[in-house]
PDB file of C-alpha atoms in Angstrom:
ATOM      1  CA  MET A   1       0.528 -48.549 -47.328  1.00 52.00           C
ATOM      2  CA  ALA A   2      -1.892 -46.304 -46.156  1.00 58.00           C
ATOM      3  CA  SER A   3      -2.302 -48.517 -42.933  1.00 64.00           C
ATOM      4  CA  ILE A   4       1.442 -48.566 -41.675  1.00 69.00           C
ATOM      5  CA  GLU A   5       1.704 -44.927 -42.141  1.00 83.00           C
ATOM      6  CA  LEU A   6      -1.473 -44.398 -39.544  1.00 87.00           C
ATOM      7  CA  GLY A   7      -0.130 -46.843 -37.939  1.00 86.00           C
ATOM      8  CA  GLY A   8       3.046 -44.950 -37.269  1.00 88.00           C
ATOM      9  CA  THR A   9       0.919 -42.224 -36.807  1.00 90.00           C
ATOM     10  CA  VAL A  10      -1.246 -43.552 -34.041  1.00 91.00           C
ATOM     11  CA  LYS A  11       1.814 -44.850 -31.884  1.00 92.00           C
ATOM     12  CA  ALA A  12       3.878 -41.724 -31.943  1.00 93.00           C
ATOM     13  CA  LEU A  13       0.512 -39.746 -30.910  1.00 94.00           C
ATOM     14  CA  ARG A  14       0.232 -42.485 -27.755  1.00 95.00           C
ATOM     15  CA  VAL A  15       3.876 -42.022 -26.777  1.00 95.00           C
ATOM     16  CA  GLU A  16       3.369 -37.804 -26.964  1.00 96.00           C
ATOM     17  CA  ARG A  17      -0.118 -39.072 -24.571  1.00 96.00           C
ATOM     18  CA  THR A  18       1.839 -40.470 -22.352  1.00 95.00           C
ATOM     19  CA  ARG A  19       4.706 -37.800 -21.970  1.00 96.00           C
ATOM     20  CA  LEU A  20       2.269 -35.177 -21.253  1.00 96.00           C
ATOM     21  CA  GLN A  21       0.106 -36.920 -18.869  1.00 96.00           C
ATOM     22  CA  GLY A  22       3.788 -37.650 -16.850  1.00 95.00           C
ATOM     23  CA  GLU A  23       4.222 -33.634 -16.910  1.00 96.00           C
ATOM     24  CA  LEU A  24       0.577 -33.102 -15.821  1.00 95.00           C
ATOM     25  CA  THR A  25       1.329 -35.242 -13.110  1.00 94.00           C
ATOM     26  CA  LYS A  26       4.367 -33.402 -11.677  1.00 95.00           C
ATOM     27  CA  LEU A  27       2.211 -30.074 -12.615  1.00 94.00           C
ATOM     28  CA  ASP A  28      -0.453 -31.392  -9.865  1.00 93.00           C
ATOM     29  CA  LYS A  29       2.124 -32.207  -7.470  1.00 92.00           C
ATOM     30  CA  ALA A  30       4.195 -27.881  -7.715  1.00 92.00           C
ATOM     31  CA  ILE A  31       0.352 -27.142  -7.905  1.00 89.00           C
ATOM     32  CA  SER A  32      -0.939 -28.830  -4.572  1.00 89.00           C
ATOM     33  CA  ALA A  33       2.880 -27.971  -2.997  1.00 88.00           C
ATOM     34  CA  LEU A  34       2.413 -24.276  -3.216  1.00 87.00           C
ATOM     35  CA  GLU A  35      -1.198 -24.538  -2.035  1.00 83.00           C
ATOM     36  CA  GLY A  36       0.138 -26.292   0.701  1.00 81.00           C
ATOM     37  CA  LEU A  37       2.190 -23.365   1.653  1.00 81.00           C
ATOM     38  CA  SER A  38      -0.523 -20.778   0.780  1.00 68.00           C
ATOM     39  CA  GLY A  39      -2.806 -22.528   2.991  1.00 61.00           C
ATOM     40  CA  ALA A  40      -0.534 -21.353   6.398  1.00 51.00           C
ATOM     41  CA  ASN A  41      -1.318 -17.523   5.491  1.00 49.00           C
ATOM     42  CA  SER A  42      -4.653 -17.172   4.084  1.00 49.00           C
ATOM     43  CA  VAL A  43      -8.215 -16.480   6.084  1.00 50.00           C
ATOM     44  CA  ALA A  44     -11.330 -18.742   5.403  1.00 55.00           C
ATOM     45  CA  PRO A  45     -12.656 -19.237   1.842  1.00 58.00           C
ATOM     46  CA  SER A  46     -14.892 -16.640   0.429  1.00 60.00           C
ATOM     47  CA  GLY A  47     -18.605 -17.427  -0.812  1.00 63.00           C
ATOM     48  CA  ASN A  48     -17.026 -18.377  -3.815  1.00 72.00           C
ATOM     49  CA  GLY A  49     -14.702 -20.936  -3.140  1.00 69.00           C
ATOM     50  CA  HIS A  50     -11.240 -18.410  -2.839  1.00 74.00           C
ATOM     51  CA  ARG A  51      -8.793 -17.845  -0.398  1.00 74.00           C
ATOM     52  CA  ARG A  52      -8.576 -13.825   0.702  1.00 80.00           C
ATOM     53  CA  THR A  53      -6.053 -12.579   2.253  1.00 89.00           C
ATOM     54  CA  MET A  54      -5.369  -9.123   4.147  1.00 91.00           C
ATOM     55  CA  SER A  55      -2.361  -6.497   3.681  1.00 94.00           C
ATOM     56  CA  VAL A  56      -0.656  -5.861   6.377  1.00 95.00           C
ATOM     57  CA  THR A  57      -1.454  -2.194   6.349  1.00 96.00           C
ATOM     58  CA  ALA A  58      -5.178  -3.682   6.813  1.00 95.00           C
ATOM     59  CA  ARG A  59      -5.237  -5.937   9.789  1.00 95.00           C
ATOM     60  CA  ASN A  60      -3.285  -2.792  11.533  1.00 97.00           C
ATOM     61  CA  LYS A  61      -5.890  -0.247  10.144  1.00 97.00           C
ATOM     62  CA  ILE A  62      -8.829  -3.009  11.543  1.00 96.00           C
ATOM     63  CA  ALA A  63      -7.144  -3.512  14.756  1.00 97.00           C
ATOM     64  CA  LYS A  64      -6.675   0.483  15.295  1.00 97.00           C
ATOM     65  CA  ALA A  65     -10.593   0.993  14.543  1.00 97.00           C
ATOM     66  CA  GLN A  66     -11.594  -2.034  17.625  1.00 97.00           C
ATOM     67  CA  LYS A  67      -9.430  -0.425  19.772  1.00 97.00           C
ATOM     68  CA  LEU A  68     -11.028   3.077  19.324  1.00 96.00           C
ATOM     69  CA  ARG A  69     -14.071   1.481  19.550  1.00 96.00           C
ATOM     70  CA  TRP A  70     -13.333  -0.432  22.750  1.00 96.00           C
ATOM     71  CA  ALA A  71     -11.611   2.900  24.168  1.00 96.00           C
ATOM     72  CA  LYS A  72     -15.081   4.441  23.387  1.00 95.00           C
ATOM     73  CA  ILE A  73     -16.911   1.576  25.355  1.00 94.00           C
ATOM     74  CA  ARG A  74     -15.001   1.774  28.065  1.00 94.00           C
ATOM     75  CA  LYS A  75     -14.960   5.458  28.539  1.00 94.00           C
ATOM     76  CA  LYS A  76     -19.206   5.283  28.870  1.00 92.00           C
ATOM     77  CA  ARG A  77     -18.747   3.178  31.686  1.00 91.00           C
ATOM     78  CA  ALA A  78     -16.263   4.745  33.878  1.00 91.00           C
ATOM     79  CA  ALA A  79     -19.148   7.540  33.154  1.00 89.00           C
ATOM     80  CA  LYS A  80     -21.770   5.710  33.896  1.00 84.00           C
ATOM     81  CA  ASP A  81     -19.955   4.096  37.745  1.00 74.00           C
TER      82      ASP A  81
END
């Protein structure tokens, strides 16, 4: 009698495993799709393998600082000429 119950339990577990594998496949596809969407806006990966993005404010701040550096260099060149 115990072997009949055990057989049914094993069968039920196998069915559940198959169902869960199907769900995991769906989740993997969803994750891949979302990663594909975010890849277009990402910066190069850092050393730890994660992608980092900069805010618009940070990018603007860096751009402004670079423009000031170039302006300073141009001013020095103009003074030499």
